[in-house]
mmCIF file of C-alpha atoms in Angstrom:
data_model
loop_
_atom_site.group_PDB
_atom_site.id
_atom_site.type_symbol
_atom_site.label_atom_id
_atom_site.label_comp_id
_atom_site.label_asym_id
_atom_site.label_seq_id
_atom_site.Cartn_x
_atom_site.Cartn_y
_atom_site.Cartn_z
ATOM 1 C CA MET A 61 118.381 108.053 99.953
ATOM 2 C CA LYS A 62 115.036 106.640 100.568
ATOM 3 C CA TYR A 63 115.100 102.882 101.513
ATOM 4 C CA ILE A 64 112.920 100.106 102.781
ATOM 5 C CA LEU A 65 112.321 99.633 106.471
ATOM 6 C CA PRO A 66 113.575 96.243 107.675
ATOM 7 C CA GLY A 67 110.140 95.094 108.281
ATOM 8 C CA ILE A 68 108.909 95.713 104.841
ATOM 9 C CA LEU A 69 111.933 94.279 103.557
ATOM 10 C CA THR A 70 111.140 91.090 105.466
ATOM 11 C CA VAL A 71 107.680 90.829 103.928
ATOM 12 C CA LEU A 72 109.144 91.373 100.433
ATOM 13 C CA PHE A 73 111.302 88.579 100.922
ATOM 14 C CA PHE A 74 108.438 86.081 101.138
ATOM 15 C CA ILE A 75 106.932 87.687 98.017
ATOM 16 C CA ASN A 76 110.208 87.756 96.282
ATOM 17 C CA PRO A 77 113.118 85.629 97.908
ATOM 18 C CA VAL A 78 115.805 87.010 95.714
ATOM 19 C CA ILE A 79 115.698 90.485 97.494
ATOM 20 C CA ALA A 80 117.194 89.215 100.587
ATOM 21 C CA SER A 81 120.255 88.078 98.841
ATOM 22 C CA ALA A 82 120.691 91.152 96.638
ATOM 23 C CA ASN A 83 123.864 91.946 98.422
ATOM 24 C CA ALA A 84 125.475 88.593 97.906
ATOM 25 C CA SER A 85 127.235 89.791 94.602
ATOM 26 C CA ASP A 86 129.876 92.528 94.694
ATOM 27 C CA ALA A 87 128.171 93.983 91.681
ATOM 28 C CA ARG A 88 127.712 97.889 91.935
ATOM 29 C CA MET A 89 125.429 99.709 89.626
ATOM 30 C CA VAL A 90 126.639 102.408 87.194
ATOM 31 C CA ALA A 91 123.939 104.806 85.677
ATOM 32 C CA PHE A 92 124.018 107.817 83.483
ATOM 33 C CA PHE A 93 122.075 110.811 84.987
ATOM 34 C CA PRO A 94 120.370 112.750 82.208
ATOM 35 C CA VAL A 95 119.921 115.659 84.584
ATOM 36 C CA GLU A 96 121.487 119.280 84.612
ATOM 37 C CA SER A 97 123.133 118.589 88.019
ATOM 38 C CA GLU A 98 126.785 117.906 88.142
ATOM 39 C CA VAL A 99 126.800 116.245 91.406
ATOM 40 C CA CYS A 100 125.655 112.596 92.089
ATOM 41 C CA PRO A 101 122.794 112.034 94.536
ATOM 42 C CA THR A 102 123.272 110.801 98.140
ATOM 43 C CA GLY A 103 124.602 107.200 98.335
ATOM 44 C CA TRP A 104 126.191 107.699 94.753
ATOM 45 C CA SER A 105 129.591 108.822 93.664
ATOM 46 C CA GLU A 106 130.833 109.873 90.137
ATOM 47 C CA TYR A 107 132.176 107.143 88.159
ATOM 48 C CA LYS A 108 135.582 108.491 87.178
ATOM 49 C CA PRO A 109 136.784 105.942 84.756
ATOM 50 C CA ALA A 110 133.812 106.852 82.380
ATOM 51 C CA LYS A 111 134.800 110.543 82.231
ATOM 52 C CA GLY A 112 135.019 111.318 78.691
ATOM 53 C CA TYR A 113 134.454 107.757 77.571
ATOM 54 C CA LEU A 114 131.529 105.479 76.026
ATOM 55 C CA ILE A 115 130.943 102.260 77.664
ATOM 56 C CA ARG A 116 131.455 98.918 76.132
ATOM 57 C CA GLY A 117 130.105 95.613 77.484
ATOM 58 C CA THR A 118 132.113 92.589 78.610
ATOM 59 C CA ASP A 119 131.895 89.640 80.830
ATOM 60 C CA ASN A 120 135.741 89.554 81.565
ATOM 61 C CA THR A 121 135.984 90.715 85.103
ATOM 62 C CA LYS A 122 139.503 91.729 84.676
ATOM 63 C CA LEU A 123 138.392 94.166 82.037
ATOM 64 C CA ILE A 124 135.915 95.988 84.111
ATOM 65 C CA GLY A 125 136.919 99.482 84.615
ATOM 66 C CA THR A 126 139.516 99.303 81.844
ATOM 67 C CA ARG A 127 139.887 102.185 79.399
ATOM 68 C CA LYS A 128 140.884 102.329 75.827
ATOM 69 C CA GLY A 129 141.784 105.323 74.029
ATOM 70 C CA ASP A 130 142.012 109.005 74.901
ATOM 71 C CA ALA A 131 139.154 110.660 76.645
ATOM 72 C CA ILE A 132 136.785 112.946 74.618
ATOM 73 C CA ALA A 133 136.879 116.719 75.518
ATOM 74 C CA ASP A 134 134.034 118.805 76.636
ATOM 75 C CA ALA A 135 131.288 118.944 73.977
ATOM 76 C CA LYS A 136 133.971 118.114 71.230
ATOM 77 C CA ALA A 137 133.433 115.191 68.903
ATOM 78 C CA PRO A 138 136.560 112.967 68.191
ATOM 79 C CA LEU A 139 138.120 113.967 64.936
ATOM 80 C CA HIS A 140 140.338 111.699 62.490
ATOM 81 C CA ARG A 141 142.063 111.759 59.167
ATOM 82 C CA HIS A 142 143.540 109.258 56.826
ATOM 83 C CA LYS A 143 147.010 108.911 55.573
ATOM 84 C CA ILE A 144 146.914 108.775 51.639
ATOM 85 C CA GLN A 145 149.962 107.397 49.852
ATOM 86 C CA ALA A 146 150.226 105.953 46.309
ATOM 87 C CA ASP A 147 152.309 105.852 43.338
ATOM 88 C CA LEU A 148 150.108 106.796 40.478
ATOM 89 C CA PRO A 149 151.452 106.306 36.906
ATOM 90 C CA LEU A 150 151.100 108.857 34.044
ATOM 91 C CA ALA A 151 149.895 108.214 30.667
ATOM 92 C CA ARG A 152 152.108 109.061 27.831
ATOM 93 C CA GLU A 153 150.428 111.438 25.371
ATOM 94 C CA GLY A 154 153.293 111.460 22.711
ATOM 95 C CA LEU A 155 156.989 112.011 22.157
ATOM 96 C CA GLY A 156 157.840 114.906 19.970
ATOM 97 C CA LEU A 157 161.323 115.995 19.078
ATOM 98 C CA ILE A 158 160.320 119.660 18.737
ATOM 99 C CA SER A 159 160.348 122.657 20.972
ATOM 100 C CA GLY A 160 157.809 124.742 22.635
ATOM 101 C CA PRO A 161 158.199 127.747 25.135
ATOM 102 C CA HIS A 162 157.766 125.502 28.187
ATOM 103 C CA ALA A 163 159.296 122.193 29.240
ATOM 104 C CA ARG A 164 156.984 119.358 29.623
ATOM 105 C CA VAL A 165 156.985 116.716 32.391
ATOM 106 C CA ASP A 166 158.647 113.354 31.994
ATOM 107 C CA ASN A 167 157.463 111.612 35.160
ATOM 108 C CA SER A 168 156.600 108.001 34.706
ATOM 109 C CA SER A 169 154.483 108.384 37.777
ATOM 110 C CA VAL A 170 153.303 110.848 40.423
ATOM 111 C CA ASN A 171 153.980 110.193 44.136
ATOM 112 C CA VAL A 172 151.098 111.111 46.412
ATOM 113 C CA ASN A 173 152.184 111.204 50.052
ATOM 114 C CA GLY A 174 149.990 113.218 52.544
ATOM 115 C CA TRP A 175 146.945 113.432 54.716
ATOM 116 C CA SER A 176 143.273 113.990 54.130
ATOM 117 C CA ASP A 177 141.251 116.762 56.003
ATOM 118 C CA THR A 178 139.492 115.980 59.298
ATOM 119 C CA SER A 179 136.102 114.640 59.991
ATOM 120 C CA ASP A 180 134.148 113.727 63.073
ATOM 121 C CA GLY A 181 132.609 110.706 61.096
ATOM 122 C CA ALA A 182 129.325 112.133 61.197
ATOM 123 C CA MET A 183 128.819 110.691 64.686
ATOM 124 C CA PRO A 184 126.378 112.270 67.196
ATOM 125 C CA TYR A 185 127.095 112.347 71.044
ATOM 126 C CA ILE A 186 125.635 113.505 74.043
ATOM 127 C CA GLN A 187 127.515 113.926 77.630
ATOM 128 C CA TYR A 188 125.870 112.935 80.792
ATOM 129 C CA LEU A 189 126.931 112.787 84.609
ATOM 130 C CA ILE A 190 127.522 109.009 85.374
ATOM 131 C CA CYS A 191 127.611 107.827 88.879
ATOM 132 C CA GLN A 192 128.232 104.456 90.599
ATOM 133 C CA GLU A 193 126.169 103.248 93.556
ATOM 134 C CA ASP A 194 128.080 103.216 96.863
ATOM 135 C CA VAL A 195 128.452 100.177 98.964
ATOM 136 C CA PRO A 196 124.978 99.947 100.711
ATOM 137 C CA LYS A 197 125.120 100.554 104.568
ATOM 138 C CA ALA A 198 124.232 97.505 106.703
ATOM 139 C CA GLY A 199 120.634 96.662 106.665
ATOM 140 C CA GLU A 200 120.176 98.470 103.337
ATOM 141 C CA PRO A 201 119.586 96.702 100.030
ATOM 142 C CA SER A 202 121.304 97.520 96.783
ATOM 143 C CA GLN A 203 119.120 99.956 94.735
ATOM 144 C CA SER A 204 119.305 97.569 91.748
ATOM 145 C CA ILE A 205 116.512 95.473 93.241
ATOM 146 C CA PHE A 206 113.914 98.678 92.606
ATOM 147 C CA LEU A 207 114.608 98.746 88.942
ATOM 148 C CA PRO A 208 111.786 97.353 86.617
ATOM 149 C CA ARG A 209 111.631 93.987 85.233
ATOM 150 C CA ASN A 210 113.576 93.773 81.716
ATOM 151 C CA THR A 211 115.747 96.839 82.693
ATOM 152 C CA VAL A 212 119.271 96.918 81.271
ATOM 153 C CA GLN A 213 121.953 98.407 83.309
ATOM 154 C CA TRP A 214 125.802 98.477 83.558
ATOM 155 C CA PHE A 215 127.672 97.097 86.683
ATOM 156 C CA THR A 216 131.060 96.761 88.013
ATOM 157 C CA GLY A 217 131.906 93.742 90.130
ATOM 158 C CA GLY A 218 132.684 90.159 89.412
ATOM 159 C CA SER A 219 129.069 89.177 88.250
ATOM 160 C CA CYS A 220 125.476 90.354 87.928
ATOM 161 C CA PRO A 221 123.748 90.956 90.972
ATOM 162 C CA THR A 222 121.018 88.587 92.305
ATOM 163 C CA GLY A 223 118.034 88.645 90.119
ATOM 164 C CA TRP A 224 119.872 89.952 87.208
ATOM 165 C CA ALA A 225 121.412 87.843 84.210
ATOM 166 C CA LEU A 226 124.103 88.899 81.705
ATOM 167 C CA TYR A 227 122.709 90.855 78.757
ATOM 168 C CA GLU A 228 124.469 88.904 75.907
ATOM 169 C CA PRO A 229 123.687 91.438 73.105
ATOM 170 C CA LEU A 230 126.048 94.127 74.630
ATOM 171 C CA ILE A 231 128.979 91.650 75.057
ATOM 172 C CA GLY A 232 128.984 90.223 71.326
ATOM 173 C CA ASN A 233 131.254 91.280 68.745
ATOM 174 C CA LYS A 234 134.055 92.327 71.120
ATOM 175 C CA GLY A 235 131.408 94.306 73.163
ATOM 176 C CA ARG A 236 128.787 96.992 72.207
ATOM 177 C CA THR A 237 127.520 100.185 73.808
ATOM 178 C CA ALA A 238 123.660 100.786 74.510
ATOM 179 C CA LEU A 239 122.340 103.602 72.013
ATOM 180 C CA PRO A 240 119.254 105.404 73.228
ATOM 181 C CA LEU A 241 116.324 104.424 70.926
ATOM 182 C CA PRO A 242 116.313 106.635 67.859
ATOM 183 C CA ARG A 243 113.107 108.558 67.423
ATOM 184 C CA ASP A 244 111.891 107.051 64.136
ATOM 185 C CA ALA A 245 112.269 103.364 65.744
ATOM 186 C CA VAL A 246 109.323 101.217 65.827
ATOM 187 C CA ALA A 247 108.551 98.468 68.442
ATOM 188 C CA THR A 248 110.421 95.734 66.422
ATOM 189 C CA SER A 249 113.627 98.027 66.360
ATOM 190 C CA VAL A 250 113.989 97.794 70.302
ATOM 191 C CA ALA A 251 117.178 95.688 71.133
ATOM 192 C CA ALA A 252 118.411 95.870 67.349
ATOM 193 C CA VAL A 253 122.136 95.155 67.104
ATOM 194 C CA VAL A 254 124.070 97.410 64.459
ATOM 195 C CA ASP A 255 127.757 96.339 64.294
ATOM 196 C CA GLU A 256 130.668 98.053 62.545
ATOM 197 C CA ASP A 257 131.976 96.625 59.271
ATOM 198 C CA PRO A 258 133.658 93.364 60.158
ATOM 199 C CA ASN A 259 136.228 93.829 57.420
ATOM 200 C CA TRP A 260 137.738 96.896 59.305
ATOM 201 C CA VAL A 261 138.693 97.382 62.737
ATOM 202 C CA ASN A 262 138.999 100.911 62.043
ATOM 203 C CA HIS A 263 137.809 102.162 58.575
ATOM 204 C CA ALA A 264 139.277 103.339 55.242
ATOM 205 C CA HIS A 265 138.054 105.152 52.129
ATOM 206 C CA LYS A 266 138.279 104.105 48.576
ATOM 207 C CA LEU A 267 140.106 106.736 46.329
ATOM 208 C CA PHE A 268 139.042 107.214 42.703
ATOM 209 C CA PHE A 269 141.727 109.068 40.669
ATOM 210 C CA ASN A 270 140.695 110.817 37.672
ATOM 211 C CA MET A 271 137.443 109.098 37.303
ATOM 212 C CA PRO A 272 134.826 111.966 36.634
ATOM 213 C CA GLY A 273 131.740 109.524 36.552
ATOM 214 C CA LYS A 274 132.389 108.751 40.201
ATOM 215 C CA GLU A 275 130.513 111.005 42.789
ATOM 216 C CA ASN A 276 133.668 111.846 44.646
ATOM 217 C CA ASN A 277 136.825 111.924 42.524
ATOM 218 C CA ILE A 278 140.505 113.151 43.145
ATOM 219 C CA SER A 279 142.299 114.526 40.059
ATOM 220 C CA LEU A 280 145.762 115.849 39.318
ATOM 221 C CA GLU A 281 145.416 119.724 38.933
ATOM 222 C CA VAL A 282 148.083 121.148 36.737
ATOM 223 C CA ASN A 283 148.836 123.845 34.609
ATOM 224 C CA HIS A 284 147.937 121.952 31.342
ATOM 225 C CA THR A 285 149.620 123.794 28.389
ATOM 226 C CA ASP A 286 148.842 123.942 24.736
ATOM 227 C CA ASP A 287 151.442 126.204 23.418
ATOM 228 C CA PRO A 288 152.423 127.476 20.121
ATOM 229 C CA TYR A 289 155.291 125.587 18.251
ATOM 230 C CA PHE A 290 158.776 127.294 17.271
ATOM 231 C CA LEU A 291 160.307 125.315 14.649
ATOM 232 C CA ASN A 292 164.045 124.905 15.442
ATOM 233 C CA PRO A 293 165.432 121.526 14.711
ATOM 234 C CA PHE A 294 168.638 122.255 16.661
ATOM 235 C CA HIS A 295 166.831 123.320 19.780
ATOM 236 C CA LYS A 296 166.457 121.108 22.974
ATOM 237 C CA THR A 297 163.356 119.163 22.719
ATOM 238 C CA ASP A 298 160.919 118.126 25.136
ATOM 239 C CA VAL A 299 158.891 115.033 26.216
ATOM 240 C CA ALA A 300 155.228 115.531 26.853
ATOM 241 C CA LYS A 301 152.812 113.592 29.201
ATOM 242 C CA SER A 302 149.148 113.684 29.866
ATOM 243 C CA SER A 303 147.273 113.331 33.077
ATOM 244 C CA LEU A 304 146.716 110.643 35.514
ATOM 245 C CA ARG A 305 145.272 107.447 34.249
ATOM 246 C CA GLU A 306 142.054 106.326 35.804
ATOM 247 C CA ILE A 307 143.001 104.376 38.841
ATOM 248 C CA GLU A 308 141.490 103.156 42.002
ATOM 249 C CA ARG A 309 143.316 102.907 45.400
ATOM 250 C CA LEU A 310 142.573 102.964 49.113
ATOM 251 C CA SER A 311 143.474 104.961 52.032
ATOM 252 C CA ASP A 312 145.325 103.941 55.131
ATOM 253 C CA ASP A 313 142.986 103.403 58.224
ATOM 254 C CA ALA A 314 142.111 106.422 60.319
ATOM 255 C CA VAL A 315 143.895 108.080 63.116
ATOM 256 C CA ARG A 316 142.639 110.394 65.699
ATOM 257 C CA THR A 317 143.744 114.103 65.608
ATOM 258 C CA ASP A 318 141.656 116.158 67.919
ATOM 259 C CA VAL A 319 143.992 115.197 71.000
ATOM 260 C CA PRO A 320 147.803 114.497 71.454
ATOM 261 C CA ALA A 321 146.530 110.895 71.260
ATOM 262 C CA LYS A 322 148.593 108.131 72.845
ATOM 263 C CA SER A 323 146.163 105.659 71.239
ATOM 264 C CA PHE A 324 145.502 107.208 67.811
ATOM 265 C CA GLU A 325 143.981 104.182 66.189
ATOM 266 C CA ILE A 326 140.975 104.237 68.739
ATOM 267 C CA LEU A 327 138.696 106.816 67.355
ATOM 268 C CA MET A 328 136.031 106.739 69.939
ATOM 269 C CA PRO A 329 137.401 105.695 73.551
ATOM 270 C CA TYR A 330 135.575 103.379 75.746
ATOM 271 C CA VAL A 331 135.550 101.902 79.219
ATOM 272 C CA TYR A 332 134.504 98.195 79.903
ATOM 273 C CA LEU A 333 131.591 97.517 82.361
ATOM 274 C CA ARG A 334 129.232 94.397 82.546
ATOM 275 C CA PRO A 335 125.735 94.778 81.124
ATOM 276 C CA CYS A 336 122.953 92.927 82.896
ATOM 277 C CA HIS A 337 119.297 92.776 82.587
ATOM 278 C CA LYS A 338 116.814 92.257 85.218
ATOM 279 C CA GLU A 339 114.821 89.249 85.251
ATOM 280 C CA SER A 340 113.197 89.468 88.812
ATOM 281 C CA ASN A 341 109.985 91.354 89.391
ATOM 282 C CA THR A 342 109.795 95.147 89.889
ATOM 283 C CA VAL A 343 109.747 96.166 93.481
ATOM 284 C CA ASN A 344 109.512 99.906 93.873
ATOM 285 C CA VAL A 345 110.616 102.363 91.237
ATOM 286 C CA ALA A 346 109.899 105.298 93.582
ATOM 287 C CA GLU A 347 112.940 104.416 95.646
ATOM 288 C CA LEU A 348 115.262 105.118 92.931
ATOM 289 C CA PRO A 349 117.108 108.357 93.050
ATOM 290 C CA ALA A 350 115.612 111.087 91.080
ATOM 291 C CA GLY A 351 116.836 111.807 87.535
ATOM 292 C CA MET A 352 118.603 108.391 87.146
ATOM 293 C CA GLY A 353 118.939 107.007 83.741
ATOM 294 C CA VAL A 354 117.561 103.537 82.989
ATOM 295 C CA PHE A 355 117.762 101.309 79.867
ATOM 296 C CA SER A 356 114.845 99.060 78.998
ATOM 297 C CA LYS A 357 114.146 96.330 76.451
ATOM 298 C CA SER A 358 110.514 97.802 76.277
ATOM 299 C CA PHE A 359 109.372 100.178 73.304
ATOM 300 C CA SER A 360 107.758 102.544 75.985
ATOM 301 C CA CYS A 361 109.279 103.568 79.265
ATOM 302 C CA PRO A 362 108.039 101.206 82.234
ATOM 303 C CA THR A 363 105.706 102.766 84.698
ATOM 304 C CA GLY A 364 107.142 105.308 86.877
ATOM 305 C CA LEU A 365 109.943 106.161 84.313
ATOM 306 C CA TYR A 366 109.883 108.889 81.597
ATOM 307 C CA ASN A 367 111.459 109.035 78.138
ATOM 308 C CA VAL A 368 114.734 110.918 77.659
ATOM 309 C CA ALA A 369 113.934 112.522 74.233
ATOM 310 C CA SER A 370 117.153 114.695 73.908
ATOM 311 C CA SER A 371 119.303 111.563 73.884
ATOM 312 C CA ALA A 372 117.432 109.693 71.141
ATOM 313 C CA GLY A 373 120.096 108.379 68.672
ATOM 314 C CA ARG A 374 123.101 109.650 70.485
ATOM 315 C CA PHE A 375 126.032 107.965 71.854
ATOM 316 C CA LEU A 376 126.191 108.499 75.699
ATOM 317 C CA VAL A 377 129.531 109.687 77.007
ATOM 318 C CA GLY A 378 130.379 110.114 80.687
ATOM 319 C CA LEU A 379 130.783 113.854 81.538
ATOM 320 C CA PRO A 380 134.243 114.936 80.642
ATOM 321 C CA GLU A 381 136.936 116.323 82.994
ATOM 322 C CA GLN A 382 137.120 119.932 83.384
ATOM 323 C CA LYS A 383 140.356 121.362 81.944
ATOM 324 C CA PRO A 384 142.375 124.131 83.630
ATOM 325 C CA GLY A 385 141.249 127.646 82.448
ATOM 326 C CA SER A 386 137.947 126.091 80.729
ATOM 327 C CA GLU A 387 134.215 126.390 81.541
ATOM 328 C CA LYS A 388 132.903 123.396 83.723
ATOM 329 C CA PRO A 389 131.360 120.663 81.326
ATOM 330 C CA LEU A 390 127.607 120.801 81.331
ATOM 331 C CA SER A 391 125.660 117.386 81.936
ATOM 332 C CA GLY A 392 123.023 117.087 78.803
ATOM 333 C CA THR A 393 125.280 118.820 76.199
ATOM 334 C CA ALA A 394 124.629 117.426 72.781
ATOM 335 C CA PHE A 395 127.432 117.539 70.052
ATOM 336 C CA GLY A 396 128.631 116.156 66.885
ATOM 337 C CA ALA A 397 126.550 115.238 64.028
ATOM 338 C CA GLU A 398 122.565 114.840 63.783
ATOM 339 C CA PRO A 399 121.074 111.894 65.758
ATOM 340 C CA LEU A 400 121.091 108.582 64.206
ATOM 341 C CA LYS A 401 118.052 107.060 62.660
ATOM 342 C CA SER A 402 116.921 103.657 63.535
ATOM 343 C CA GLU A 403 119.840 101.045 62.935
ATOM 344 C CA GLY A 404 121.756 103.934 61.293
ATOM 345 C CA LYS A 405 125.281 103.861 60.066
ATOM 346 C CA PRO A 406 126.383 107.308 59.374
ATOM 347 C CA GLU A 407 128.564 107.979 56.183
ATOM 348 C CA HIS A 408 131.309 110.610 55.822
ATOM 349 C CA PHE A 409 133.950 111.485 53.203
ATOM 350 C CA HIS A 410 137.233 113.677 53.226
ATOM 351 C CA ARG A 411 138.622 116.395 51.235
ATOM 352 C CA VAL A 412 141.983 115.572 49.657
ATOM 353 C CA ASP A 413 144.480 118.437 48.808
ATOM 354 C CA ILE A 414 147.925 117.067 48.736
ATOM 355 C CA PRO A 415 151.072 118.653 46.759
ATOM 356 C CA VAL A 416 152.919 116.872 44.273
ATOM 357 C CA SER A 417 156.029 117.290 42.105
ATOM 358 C CA LEU A 418 156.374 117.251 38.396
ATOM 359 C CA ASN A 419 159.740 116.964 36.695
ATOM 360 C CA THR A 420 161.338 117.416 33.310
ATOM 361 C CA TRP A 421 163.514 115.964 30.849
ATOM 362 C CA ASP A 422 165.017 117.802 27.936
ATOM 363 C CA MET A 423 166.970 116.004 24.965
ATOM 364 C CA ASP A 424 169.299 117.444 22.263
ATOM 365 C CA THR A 425 168.647 116.584 18.488
ATOM 366 C CA SER A 426 169.634 117.847 15.313
ATOM 367 C CA THR A 427 167.022 115.698 13.573
ATOM 368 C CA PHE A 428 164.378 117.634 11.487
ATOM 369 C CA LEU A 429 160.690 116.448 12.490
ATOM 370 C CA PRO A 430 157.380 116.915 10.813
ATOM 371 C CA TYR A 431 155.743 120.161 11.780
ATOM 372 C CA LYS A 432 153.230 120.288 14.672
ATOM 373 C CA ASP A 433 151.024 123.144 15.413
ATOM 374 C CA HIS A 434 150.964 122.769 19.156
ATOM 375 C CA LEU A 435 152.846 120.826 21.820
ATOM 376 C CA LYS A 436 150.481 119.471 24.626
ATOM 377 C CA GLY A 437 151.357 118.337 28.002
ATOM 378 C CA LEU A 438 151.795 118.858 31.725
ATOM 379 C CA SER A 439 153.913 121.929 32.906
ATOM 380 C CA LYS A 440 156.845 121.248 35.242
ATOM 381 C CA GLY A 441 156.849 122.302 38.826
ATOM 382 C CA SER A 442 154.632 121.967 42.023
ATOM 383 C CA SER A 443 150.944 120.782 41.597
ATOM 384 C CA LYS A 444 148.482 118.852 43.774
ATOM 385 C CA VAL A 445 145.890 116.080 43.629
ATOM 386 C CA GLU A 446 142.657 117.619 44.930
ATOM 387 C CA GLY A 447 139.015 116.143 45.352
ATOM 388 C CA LYS A 448 137.301 113.987 47.715
ATOM 389 C CA THR A 449 137.337 110.385 48.896
ATOM 390 C CA GLU A 450 134.544 107.907 48.547
ATOM 391 C CA TYR A 451 132.104 107.807 51.416
ATOM 392 C CA ALA A 452 132.762 105.249 54.131
ATOM 393 C CA SER A 453 130.824 104.234 57.484
ATOM 394 C CA MET A 454 132.396 104.656 60.792
ATOM 395 C CA ILE A 455 130.330 103.205 63.631
ATOM 396 C CA PHE A 456 130.761 101.953 67.226
ATOM 397 C CA SER A 457 128.817 98.654 67.781
ATOM 398 C CA TYR A 458 125.664 99.146 69.396
ATOM 399 C CA VAL A 459 122.339 97.780 70.781
ATOM 400 C CA GLN A 460 119.401 100.261 70.599
ATOM 401 C CA LEU A 461 117.535 100.290 73.689
ATOM 402 C CA LYS A 462 114.878 102.624 75.286
ATOM 403 C CA PHE A 463 116.442 105.280 77.487
ATOM 404 C CA CYS A 464 114.312 106.422 80.591
ATOM 405 C CA LYS A 465 114.778 108.398 83.784
ATOM 406 C CA VAL A 466 113.355 108.529 87.139
ATOM 407 C CA GLN A 467 111.239 111.549 87.649
ATOM 408 C CA GLU A 468 113.197 114.574 89.009
#
């Protein structure tokens, strides 16, 4: 790597005294490299705790480097589904002690117990090589001193380095990630905070049963019969029932399904790092390694840095591990849904197709009853509830910041 000669460093110390003590903290910078290369530059090593993980901010030193959830696979968005279980009452259509060619159901309710289909939550991702600065050699400064003022970057260690301060927005609400500023954002949208629904650690979906007026509705699908009546007052008779009543329920929270998850309730895995922003002056951007990614609180990239357009509105993921027999993961691969718009909360639904059982109850009678032309009701046997859940948002709390890189 390039570095400042001792004499130049001495001069810079008098201009900006914080430089000389830049190594006083054990903080080490961690950065995304939005480049095609899969090898970290000289003086840097791949930060393996972030392979397949998003980054979440914390100021708890004990949490730095701690991972939660199961890693994201190469270019594959995490998938999830919901348990759907409910006991749904049936409405009585009528009791007719007459006979027809088919027995009718006598369920007082229908038990629904199954799973929705899977969804990626409409979440967009892009995977990049992520590297950590090695411990500087004797006489060399940490490269964090070269970054522009108002830069935001991730660090390991016990505190922010000299000349930097904790960036509070990225540690609020149990920690947030940095989302590259979406393309439609305006200047006032920089550093905007977007949080997940405070009512859900995970998320659930409303279920509307037999409510045709709703955009997404779930219906009981059966062989609904309307059969000719055969008068026989001495024949076994039937009890008829109609379809589900209009009723609202709620799905269970989501569980992850794309991997044999150990932590199935964590839909988007993350690793904790400390977010810091630079308060001291810019020294020399040209000293930074080629292609290094940099977050900024500015609407435009600082002088000497260039916009990373392909990452706009996508969650950054550390380049995943290569699985045996699979192709090597490529840095810069985008996957998942379309990029988020500024301060966006993507919404998604799930399809429902769950088998249910319908039973019968026949009665003997010798009572003559008034004539009926038809006997209406639900046929016995296997059936299903089918339709769609209501929309819900699934979001990983974030702060949208400009994402730039050093020229390659």
